[in-house]
Coordinates of C-alpha atoms in Angstrom, one line a residue:
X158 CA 119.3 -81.6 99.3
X159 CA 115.7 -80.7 99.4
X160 CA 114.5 -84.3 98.2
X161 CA 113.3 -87.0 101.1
X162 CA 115.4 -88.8 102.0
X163 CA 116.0 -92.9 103.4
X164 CA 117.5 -90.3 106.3
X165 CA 116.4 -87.3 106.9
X166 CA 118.1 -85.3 110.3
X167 CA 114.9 -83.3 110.4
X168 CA 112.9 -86.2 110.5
X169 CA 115.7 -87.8 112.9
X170 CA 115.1 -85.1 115.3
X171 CA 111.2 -84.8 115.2
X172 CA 111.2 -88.8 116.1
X173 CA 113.9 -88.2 118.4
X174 CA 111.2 -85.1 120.1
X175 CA 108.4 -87.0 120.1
X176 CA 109.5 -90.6 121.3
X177 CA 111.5 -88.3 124.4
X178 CA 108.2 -86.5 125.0
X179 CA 106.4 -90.1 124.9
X180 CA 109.1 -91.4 127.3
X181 CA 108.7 -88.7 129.5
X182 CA 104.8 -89.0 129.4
X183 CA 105.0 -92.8 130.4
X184 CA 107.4 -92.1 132.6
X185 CA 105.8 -89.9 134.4
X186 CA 102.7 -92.1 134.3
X187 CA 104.9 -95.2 135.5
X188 CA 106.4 -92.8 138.5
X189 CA 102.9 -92.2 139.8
X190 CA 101.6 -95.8 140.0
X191 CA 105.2 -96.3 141.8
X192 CA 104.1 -93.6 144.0
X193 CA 101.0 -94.8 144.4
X194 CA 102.1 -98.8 144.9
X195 CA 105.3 -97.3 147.7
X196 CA 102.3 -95.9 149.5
X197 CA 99.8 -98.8 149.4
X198 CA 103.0 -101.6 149.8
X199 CA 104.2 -99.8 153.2
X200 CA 101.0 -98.5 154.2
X201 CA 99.6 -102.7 154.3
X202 CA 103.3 -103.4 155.7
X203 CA 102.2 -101.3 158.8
X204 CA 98.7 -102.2 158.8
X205 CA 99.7 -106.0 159.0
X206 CA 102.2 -105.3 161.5
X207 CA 99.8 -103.3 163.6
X208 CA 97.0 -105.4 162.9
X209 CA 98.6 -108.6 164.5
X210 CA 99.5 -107.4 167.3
X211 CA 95.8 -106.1 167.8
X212 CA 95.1 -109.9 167.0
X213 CA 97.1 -111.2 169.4
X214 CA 95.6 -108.9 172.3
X215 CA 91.9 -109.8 170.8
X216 CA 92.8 -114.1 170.5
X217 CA 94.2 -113.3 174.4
X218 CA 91.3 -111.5 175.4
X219 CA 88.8 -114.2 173.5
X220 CA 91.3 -116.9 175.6
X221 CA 90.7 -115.1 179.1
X222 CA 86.7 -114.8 178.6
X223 CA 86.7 -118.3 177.6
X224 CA 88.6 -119.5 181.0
X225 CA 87.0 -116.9 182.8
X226 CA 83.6 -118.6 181.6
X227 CA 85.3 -121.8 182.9
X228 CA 86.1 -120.9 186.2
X229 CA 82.5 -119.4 186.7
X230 CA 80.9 -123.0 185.5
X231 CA 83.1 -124.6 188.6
X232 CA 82.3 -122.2 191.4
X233 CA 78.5 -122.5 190.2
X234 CA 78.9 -126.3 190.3
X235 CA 80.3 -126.0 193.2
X236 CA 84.1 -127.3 192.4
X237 CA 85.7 -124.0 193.1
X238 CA 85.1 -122.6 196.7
X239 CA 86.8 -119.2 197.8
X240 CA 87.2 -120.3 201.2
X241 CA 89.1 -123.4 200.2
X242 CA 92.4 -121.8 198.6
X243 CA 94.6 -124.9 198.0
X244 CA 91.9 -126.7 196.5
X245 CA 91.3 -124.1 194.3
X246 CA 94.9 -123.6 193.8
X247 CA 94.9 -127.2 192.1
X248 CA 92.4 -125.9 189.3
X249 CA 93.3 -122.5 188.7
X250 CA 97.6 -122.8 188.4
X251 CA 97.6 -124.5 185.2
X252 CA 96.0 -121.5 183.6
X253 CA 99.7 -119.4 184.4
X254 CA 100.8 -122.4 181.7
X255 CA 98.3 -120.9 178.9
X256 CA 100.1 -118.0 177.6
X257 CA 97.6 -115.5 178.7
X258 CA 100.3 -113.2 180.3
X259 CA 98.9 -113.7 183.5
X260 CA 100.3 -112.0 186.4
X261 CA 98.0 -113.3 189.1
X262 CA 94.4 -114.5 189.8
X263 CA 92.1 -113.1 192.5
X264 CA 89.1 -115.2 194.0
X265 CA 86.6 -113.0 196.4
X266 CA 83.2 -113.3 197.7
X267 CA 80.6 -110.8 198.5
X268 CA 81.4 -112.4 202.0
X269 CA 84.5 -111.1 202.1
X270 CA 86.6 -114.2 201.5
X271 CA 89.5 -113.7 199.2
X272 CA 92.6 -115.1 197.9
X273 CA 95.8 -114.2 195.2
X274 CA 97.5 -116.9 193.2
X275 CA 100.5 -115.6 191.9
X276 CA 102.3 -117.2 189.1
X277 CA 104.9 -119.1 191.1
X278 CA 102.1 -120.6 193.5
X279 CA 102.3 -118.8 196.6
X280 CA 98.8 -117.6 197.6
X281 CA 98.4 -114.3 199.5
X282 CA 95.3 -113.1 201.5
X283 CA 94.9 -109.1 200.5
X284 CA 91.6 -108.7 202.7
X285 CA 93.7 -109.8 205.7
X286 CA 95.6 -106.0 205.0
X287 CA 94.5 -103.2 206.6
X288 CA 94.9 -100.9 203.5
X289 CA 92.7 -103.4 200.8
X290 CA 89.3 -102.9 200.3
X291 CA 87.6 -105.4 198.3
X292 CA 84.8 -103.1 197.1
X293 CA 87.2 -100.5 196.1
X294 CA 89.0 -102.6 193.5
X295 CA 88.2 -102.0 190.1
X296 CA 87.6 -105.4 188.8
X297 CA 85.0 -106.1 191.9
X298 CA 81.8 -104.6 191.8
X299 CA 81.9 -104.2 188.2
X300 CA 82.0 -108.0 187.8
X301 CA 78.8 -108.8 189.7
X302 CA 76.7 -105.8 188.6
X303 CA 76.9 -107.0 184.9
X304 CA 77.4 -110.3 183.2
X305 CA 80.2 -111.8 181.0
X306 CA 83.1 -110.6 181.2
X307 CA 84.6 -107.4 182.3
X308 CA 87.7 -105.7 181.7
X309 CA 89.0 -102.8 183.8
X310 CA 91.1 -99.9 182.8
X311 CA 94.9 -99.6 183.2
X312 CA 95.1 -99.3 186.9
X313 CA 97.9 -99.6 189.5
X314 CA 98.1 -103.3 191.0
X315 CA 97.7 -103.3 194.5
X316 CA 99.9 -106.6 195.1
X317 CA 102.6 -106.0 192.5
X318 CA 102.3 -101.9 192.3
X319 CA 102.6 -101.8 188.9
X320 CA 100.3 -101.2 185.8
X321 CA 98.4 -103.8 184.6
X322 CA 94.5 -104.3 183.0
X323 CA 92.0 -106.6 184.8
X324 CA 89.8 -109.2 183.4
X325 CA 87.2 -110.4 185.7
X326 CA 83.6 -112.2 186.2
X327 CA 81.1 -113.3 188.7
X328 CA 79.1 -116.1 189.5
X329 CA 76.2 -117.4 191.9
X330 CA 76.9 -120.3 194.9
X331 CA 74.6 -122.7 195.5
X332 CA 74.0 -120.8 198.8
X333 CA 73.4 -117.5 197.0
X334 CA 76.8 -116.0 197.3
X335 CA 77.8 -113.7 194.6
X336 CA 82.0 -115.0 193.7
X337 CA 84.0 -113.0 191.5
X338 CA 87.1 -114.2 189.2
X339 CA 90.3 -111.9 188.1
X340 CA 92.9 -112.4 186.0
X341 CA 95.2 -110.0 186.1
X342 CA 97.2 -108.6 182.7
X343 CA 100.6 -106.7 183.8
X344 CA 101.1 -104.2 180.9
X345 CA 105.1 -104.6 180.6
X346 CA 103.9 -108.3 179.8
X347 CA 101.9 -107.3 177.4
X348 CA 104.3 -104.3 175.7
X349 CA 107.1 -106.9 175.5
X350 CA 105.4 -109.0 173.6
X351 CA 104.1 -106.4 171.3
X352 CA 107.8 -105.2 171.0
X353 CA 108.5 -109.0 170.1
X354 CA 106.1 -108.6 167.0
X355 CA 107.8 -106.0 165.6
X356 CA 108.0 -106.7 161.9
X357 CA 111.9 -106.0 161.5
X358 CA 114.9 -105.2 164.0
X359 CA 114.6 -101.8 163.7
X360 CA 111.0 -101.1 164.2
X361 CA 110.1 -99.5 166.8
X362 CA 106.7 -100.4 168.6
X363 CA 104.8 -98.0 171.7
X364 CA 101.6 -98.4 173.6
X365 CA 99.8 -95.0 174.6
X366 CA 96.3 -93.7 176.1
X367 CA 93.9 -91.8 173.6
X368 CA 95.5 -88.2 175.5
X369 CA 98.8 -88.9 173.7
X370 CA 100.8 -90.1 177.4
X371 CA 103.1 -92.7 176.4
X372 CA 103.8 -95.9 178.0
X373 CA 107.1 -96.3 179.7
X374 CA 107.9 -100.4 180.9
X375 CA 109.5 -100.5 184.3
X376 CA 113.0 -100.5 185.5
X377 CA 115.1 -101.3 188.6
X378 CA 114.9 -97.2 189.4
X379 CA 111.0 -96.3 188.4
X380 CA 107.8 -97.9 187.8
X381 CA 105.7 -98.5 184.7
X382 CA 104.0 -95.8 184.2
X383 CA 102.4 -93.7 181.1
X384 CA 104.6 -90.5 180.7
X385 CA 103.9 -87.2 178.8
X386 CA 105.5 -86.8 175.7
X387 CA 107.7 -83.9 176.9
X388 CA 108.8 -86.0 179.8
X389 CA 110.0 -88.9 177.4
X390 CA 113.4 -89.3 175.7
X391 CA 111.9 -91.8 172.8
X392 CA 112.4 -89.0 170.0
X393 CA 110.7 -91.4 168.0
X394 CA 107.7 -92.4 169.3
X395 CA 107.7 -88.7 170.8
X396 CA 107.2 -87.9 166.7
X397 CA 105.1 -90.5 165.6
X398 CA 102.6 -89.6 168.4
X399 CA 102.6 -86.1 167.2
X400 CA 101.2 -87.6 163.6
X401 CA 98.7 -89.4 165.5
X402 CA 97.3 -86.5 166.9
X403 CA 97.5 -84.5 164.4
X404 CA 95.0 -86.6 161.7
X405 CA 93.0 -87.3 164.7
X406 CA 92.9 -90.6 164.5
X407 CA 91.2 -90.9 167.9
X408 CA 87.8 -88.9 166.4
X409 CA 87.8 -90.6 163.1
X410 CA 87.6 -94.1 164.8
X411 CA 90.2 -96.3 162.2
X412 CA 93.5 -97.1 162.0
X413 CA 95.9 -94.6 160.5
X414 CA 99.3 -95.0 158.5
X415 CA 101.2 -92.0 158.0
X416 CA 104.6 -91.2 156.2
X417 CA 107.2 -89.1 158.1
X418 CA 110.9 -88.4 158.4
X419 CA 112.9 -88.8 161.3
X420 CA 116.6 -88.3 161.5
X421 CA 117.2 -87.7 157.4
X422 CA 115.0 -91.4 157.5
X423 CA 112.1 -92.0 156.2
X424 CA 109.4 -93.6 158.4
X425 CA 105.8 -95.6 158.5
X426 CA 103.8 -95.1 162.0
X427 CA 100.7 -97.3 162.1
X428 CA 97.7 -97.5 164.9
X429 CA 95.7 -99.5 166.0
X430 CA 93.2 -99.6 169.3
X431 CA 94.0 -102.7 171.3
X432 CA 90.7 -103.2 172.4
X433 CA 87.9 -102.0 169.1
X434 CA 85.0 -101.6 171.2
X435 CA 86.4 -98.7 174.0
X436 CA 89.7 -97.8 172.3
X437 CA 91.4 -97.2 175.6
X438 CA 94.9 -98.4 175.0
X439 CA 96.4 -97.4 171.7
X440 CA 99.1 -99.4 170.0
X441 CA 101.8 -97.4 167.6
X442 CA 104.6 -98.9 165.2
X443 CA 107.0 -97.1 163.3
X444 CA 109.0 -99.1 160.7
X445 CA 111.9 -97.9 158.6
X446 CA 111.3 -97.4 154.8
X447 CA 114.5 -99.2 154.0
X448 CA 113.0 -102.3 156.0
X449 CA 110.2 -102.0 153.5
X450 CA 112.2 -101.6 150.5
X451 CA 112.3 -105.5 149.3
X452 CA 109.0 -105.3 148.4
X453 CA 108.8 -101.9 147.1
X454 CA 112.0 -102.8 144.8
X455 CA 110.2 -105.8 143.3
X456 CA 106.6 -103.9 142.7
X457 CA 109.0 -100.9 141.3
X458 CA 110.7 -103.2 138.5
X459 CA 107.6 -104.6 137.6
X460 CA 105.9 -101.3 136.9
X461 CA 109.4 -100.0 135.2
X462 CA 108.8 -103.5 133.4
X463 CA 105.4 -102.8 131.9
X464 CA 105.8 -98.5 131.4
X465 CA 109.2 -99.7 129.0
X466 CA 107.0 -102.7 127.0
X467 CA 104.5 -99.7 126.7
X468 CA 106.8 -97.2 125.5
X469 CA 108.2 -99.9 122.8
X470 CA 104.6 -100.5 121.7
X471 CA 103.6 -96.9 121.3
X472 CA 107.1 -95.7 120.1
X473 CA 107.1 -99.0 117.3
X474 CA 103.0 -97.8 116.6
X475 CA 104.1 -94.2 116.5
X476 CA 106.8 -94.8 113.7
X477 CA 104.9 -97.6 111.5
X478 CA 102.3 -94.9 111.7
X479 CA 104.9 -92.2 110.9
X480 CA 106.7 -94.4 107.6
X481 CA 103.0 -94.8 106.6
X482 CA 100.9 -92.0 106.5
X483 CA 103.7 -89.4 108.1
X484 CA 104.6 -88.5 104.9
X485 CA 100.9 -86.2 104.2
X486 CA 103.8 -83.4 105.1
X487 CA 107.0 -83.5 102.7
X488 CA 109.8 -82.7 104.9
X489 CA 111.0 -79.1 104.3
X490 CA 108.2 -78.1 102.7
X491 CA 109.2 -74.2 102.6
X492 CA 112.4 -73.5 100.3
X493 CA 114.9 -70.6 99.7
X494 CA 115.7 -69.2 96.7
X495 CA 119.4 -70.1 97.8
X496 CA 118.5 -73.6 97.8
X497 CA 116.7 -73.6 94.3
X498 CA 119.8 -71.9 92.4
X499 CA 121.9 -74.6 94.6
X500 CA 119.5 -77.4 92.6
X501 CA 120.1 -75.9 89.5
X502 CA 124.2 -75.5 89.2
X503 CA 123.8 -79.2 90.8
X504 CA 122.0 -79.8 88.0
X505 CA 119.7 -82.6 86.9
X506 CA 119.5 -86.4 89.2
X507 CA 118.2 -89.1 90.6
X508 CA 116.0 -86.5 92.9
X509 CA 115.9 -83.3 90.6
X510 CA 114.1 -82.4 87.5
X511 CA 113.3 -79.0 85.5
X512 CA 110.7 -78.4 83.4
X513 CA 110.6 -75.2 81.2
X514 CA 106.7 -74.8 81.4
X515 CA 103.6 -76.3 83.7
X516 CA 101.4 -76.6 80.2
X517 CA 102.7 -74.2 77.4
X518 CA 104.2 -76.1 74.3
X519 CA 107.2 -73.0 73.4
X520 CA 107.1 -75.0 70.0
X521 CA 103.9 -74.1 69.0
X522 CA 103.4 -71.8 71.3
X523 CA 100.0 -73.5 72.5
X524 CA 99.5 -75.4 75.5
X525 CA 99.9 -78.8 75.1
X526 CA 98.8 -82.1 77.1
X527 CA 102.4 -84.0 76.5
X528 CA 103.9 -81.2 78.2
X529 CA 101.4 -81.5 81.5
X530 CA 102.0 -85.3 81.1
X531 CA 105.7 -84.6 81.0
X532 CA 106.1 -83.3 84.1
X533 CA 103.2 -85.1 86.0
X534 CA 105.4 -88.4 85.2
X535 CA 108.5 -86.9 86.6
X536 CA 106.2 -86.6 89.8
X537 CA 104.9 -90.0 89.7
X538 CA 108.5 -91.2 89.2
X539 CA 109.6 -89.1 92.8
X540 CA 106.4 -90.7 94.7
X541 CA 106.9 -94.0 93.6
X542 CA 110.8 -93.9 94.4
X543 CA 112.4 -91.7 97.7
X544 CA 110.7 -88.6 96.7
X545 CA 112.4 -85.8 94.8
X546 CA 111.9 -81.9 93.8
X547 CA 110.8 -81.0 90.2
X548 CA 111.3 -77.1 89.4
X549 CA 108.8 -75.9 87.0
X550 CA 109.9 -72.8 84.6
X551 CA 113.8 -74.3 84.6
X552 CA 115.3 -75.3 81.2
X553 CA 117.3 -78.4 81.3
X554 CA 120.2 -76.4 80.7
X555 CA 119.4 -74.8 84.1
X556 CA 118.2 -71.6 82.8
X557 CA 115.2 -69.5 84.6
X558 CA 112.8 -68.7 81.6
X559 CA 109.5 -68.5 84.4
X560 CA 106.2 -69.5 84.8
X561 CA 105.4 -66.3 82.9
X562 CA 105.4 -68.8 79.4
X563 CA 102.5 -70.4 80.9
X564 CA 100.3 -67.2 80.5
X565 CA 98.1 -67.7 83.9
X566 CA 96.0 -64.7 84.9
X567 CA 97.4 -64.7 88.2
X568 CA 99.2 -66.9 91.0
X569 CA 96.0 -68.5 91.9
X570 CA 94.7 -69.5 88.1
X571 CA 98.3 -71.3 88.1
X572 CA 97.6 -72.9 91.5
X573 CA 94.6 -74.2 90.8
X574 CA 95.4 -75.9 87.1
X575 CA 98.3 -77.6 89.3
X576 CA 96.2 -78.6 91.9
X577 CA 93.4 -80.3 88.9
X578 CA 96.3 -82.0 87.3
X579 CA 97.2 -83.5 90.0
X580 CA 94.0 -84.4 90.6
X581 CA 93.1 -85.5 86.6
X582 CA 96.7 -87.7 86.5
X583 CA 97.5 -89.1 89.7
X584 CA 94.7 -88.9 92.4
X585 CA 93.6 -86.1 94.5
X586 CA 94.6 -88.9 97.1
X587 CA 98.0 -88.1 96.3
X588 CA 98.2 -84.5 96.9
X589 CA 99.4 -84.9 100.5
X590 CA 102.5 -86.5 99.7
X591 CA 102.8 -83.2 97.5
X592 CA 103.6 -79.6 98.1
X593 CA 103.4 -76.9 95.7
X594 CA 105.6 -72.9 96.4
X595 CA 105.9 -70.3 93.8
X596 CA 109.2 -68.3 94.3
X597 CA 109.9 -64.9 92.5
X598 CA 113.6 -65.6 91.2
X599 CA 115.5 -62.9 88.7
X600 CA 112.2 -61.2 87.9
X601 CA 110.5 -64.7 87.1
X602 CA 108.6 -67.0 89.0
X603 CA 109.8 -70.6 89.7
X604 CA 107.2 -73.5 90.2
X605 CA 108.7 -76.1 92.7
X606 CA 107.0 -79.1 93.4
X607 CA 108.1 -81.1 96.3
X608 CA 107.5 -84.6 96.6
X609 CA 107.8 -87.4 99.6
X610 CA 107.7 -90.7 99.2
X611 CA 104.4 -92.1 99.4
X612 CA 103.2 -94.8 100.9
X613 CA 101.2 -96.5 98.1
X614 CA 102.0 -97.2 94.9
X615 CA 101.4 -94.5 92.2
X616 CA 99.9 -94.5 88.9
X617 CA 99.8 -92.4 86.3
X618 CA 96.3 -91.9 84.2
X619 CA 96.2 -91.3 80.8
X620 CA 92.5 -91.3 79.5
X621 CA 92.0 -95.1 80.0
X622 CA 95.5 -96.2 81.0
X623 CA 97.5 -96.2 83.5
X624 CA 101.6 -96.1 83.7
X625 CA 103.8 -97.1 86.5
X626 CA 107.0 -94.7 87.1
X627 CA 109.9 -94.6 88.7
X628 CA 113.2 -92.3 88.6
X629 CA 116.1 -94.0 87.6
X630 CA 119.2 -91.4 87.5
X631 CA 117.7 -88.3 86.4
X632 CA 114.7 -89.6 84.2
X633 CA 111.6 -91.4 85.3
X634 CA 111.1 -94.6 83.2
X635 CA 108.2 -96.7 83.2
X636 CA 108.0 -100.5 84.3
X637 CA 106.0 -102.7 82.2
X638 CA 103.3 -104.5 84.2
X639 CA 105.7 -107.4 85.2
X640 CA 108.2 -105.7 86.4
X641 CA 105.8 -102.8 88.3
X642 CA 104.1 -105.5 90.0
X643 CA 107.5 -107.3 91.3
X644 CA 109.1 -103.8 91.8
X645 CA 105.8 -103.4 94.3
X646 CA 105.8 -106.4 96.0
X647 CA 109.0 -105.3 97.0
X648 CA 109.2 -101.5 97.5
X649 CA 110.0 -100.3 100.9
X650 CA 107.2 -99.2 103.0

């Protein structure tokens, strides 16, 4: 039937449309701030990770200039004396015992005395070989042409022969002697430990110069040495390098985290300089996104959390607002003439009325007011119940006698006196609940006024009084005040 109805499938599917299109709109929204949140979780995951073991080289290197700035106070005091080895050795071994990675610590003179503590105390005198030159070490000269202290590029050790960094500075004797202080820094130390801080088991962490050469730690059959990528078998750090130099992370000066796939795998790579101030030696760690995925999970529920308590809240606004003023547009406004003869062999009900004429008493062949008020009630009666269809030019026996009886000049006249008593007995307020079609049936035209339920109660005005309908099987019978006002307090909304 054409009436509104408690349910309507129509109305089913529109709400059924628009809450899916509201879904997919929050879930769309929700799926970018997961987006967003996976890339700021893993990109601070890498940025920690990186970030401490940066830490821990800078607390080292603040560690070695602080016992570098000790040793110089001695030999200016007089306590340390490079000529004097064992006595010196008593002063300088327990610094092997400070977790600075140390690897050995070289005392020289611009006189040419000099001495190597190694880490399990034997001393060694480098200037007594023919090949050692003092002034040609790196850590040397550089120490007693500026102050504080100084810290050498990777170079080759000449003791151990391996790859290390130096930390060194000088000092004045009393006698005018310029002394100079070394600690040397092997870089396998150093890359274990980094590998040590990596944040999960199956990170992977790689130290490398600004040109993109990669470090490779020692073994039994090579030395440590910094190797070019197409000389290294590390796939991944290989990749994650390749990244690096690609966003240029060297020229823009900050640490990077980038998103790649390795393997099917997906991957974070994070760098960081170990040292800010040159950016010599670059550290790189790749982590896993599954290691990542605890945290990601959590942040991901939450956010699902919130986008479904927003989707309740719009789709519960979206259909109090639809139940209260959705109704402006009757549902199946438009109607067939197949549908109207349908109405009429039904006959009369609870949500279907006929009335022969819009105005025109066929009695006295004048128009009349109780005929205007006749039908207008039957209206009332559908707005105030579960809305209903009233066919205008319909006798109640079901027979099509047209609008013609009315005698309107023309579609629009008829139209318009609809639209003003409307207007004059129930409210212009009213009209959107309302929907008025003219349909040319056998010759005649049919008026058929559709009505939704409307939100507020309806009353109908007769010069200074008003009437309160509602249908009740195929008539519309008015409630006396009582009863309207509990009928009301209790109608639906």
């Amino acid at each position: 039937m054409m009436t509104r109805k408690k349910w309507n499938p129509l109305r089913v599917i529109r709400t059924a449309l628009v809450l899916t299109v509201l879904a997919a709109f929050v879930g769309a929204v929700v799926a970018v701030f997961i987006e967003r949140e996976w890339r700021n979780i893993s990109e601070q995951y890498i940025q920690d990770a990186t970030q401490r073991a940066a830490t821990q080289f800078q607390r080292m290197a603040s560690e070695v200039d602080a016992s570098l700035g000790m040793v110089c106070e001695w030999g200016r005091s007089g306590l340390l004396d490079p000529s004097q080895s064992e006595k010196a050795k008593k002063l300088l071994f327990p610094f092997f015992g400070k977790n600075l990675m140390l690897s050995g610590i070289s005392i020289a003179d611009t006189d040419g005395k000099n001495f190597f503590l190694q880490p399990d105390g034997s001393i060694r005198f480098p200037s007594t070989e023919k090949e050692y030159n003092l002034e040609e070490r790196p850590w040397f000269t550089p120490a007693l042409e500026n102050e504080g202290t100084q810290w050498t590029d990777i170079y080759s050790f000449y003791t151990l022969e391996k790859l290390g960094i130096t930390a060194s500075a000088a000092w004045t004797e009393k006698g005018g002697t310029r002394a100079v202080v070394a600690f040397d820094i092997l870089l396998d130390d150093f890359f274990n430990g980094v590998r040590q801080m990596a944040p999960t088991p199956a990170s992977h962490a790689f130290i490398f110069l600004p040109d993109g050469q990669l470090y490779v730690p020692g073994t039994e059959s090579a030395k440590s040495e910094f190797r070019s990528t197409e000389l290294i078998k590390d796939k991944l750090a290989m990749q994650g390098l390749s990244l690096w130099d690609v966003d240029r992370v060297r020229e823009e000066g900050e640490l990077k985290v980038v998103q790649m796939r390795f393997e099917g795998e997906a991957w974070w790579c994070g760098f960081v300089p170990l040292e800010k101030s040159r950016k010599q030696v670059w550290m790189g760690v790749i982590v896993p996104e599954a290691d990542i995925v605890g945290d990601i999970v959590t942040r991901r529920q939450e956010l699902f959390g919130i986008g479904f308590v927003v989707f309740i809240g719009f789709s519960a606004l979206y259909i109090f607002l639809t139940r209260r003023y959705g109704r402006s547009l009757p549902v199946e406004a438009d109607i067939t003439e197949g549908e109207v003869r349908e109405f009429i062999r039904k006959g009369e009900n609870r949500s279907v009325e006929f009335k022969s004429t819009m105005r025109m008493n066929l009695h006295t062949k004048k128009p009349g007011k109780e005929i205007e008020l006749a039908w207008t009630k039957g209206v009332a009666g559908f707005l105030n119940t579960d809305g209903g269809t009233l066919l205008l030019g319909v006798t109640d026996d079901g027979v099509i006698t047209g609008l013609e009886q009315d005698v309107f000049e023309n579609e629009d006249k008829c139209r318009l006196h609809f639209k003003n008593l409307i207007a004059k007995h129930i409210g212009a307020e009213f009209s959107k609940y309302i929907r008025f079609i003219l349909l040319k049936m056998d010759g005649k035209t049919v008026g058929v006024v559709r009505c939704a339920r409307a939100s507020e109660p309806v009353f109908l005005k007769d010069v200074n009084k008003e009437h309160f309908y509602i249908r009740n099987g195929p008539s519309s019978d008015e409630l006396p005040v009582s009863k309207a006002l509990e009928y009301i307090k209790h109608r639906k909304r």
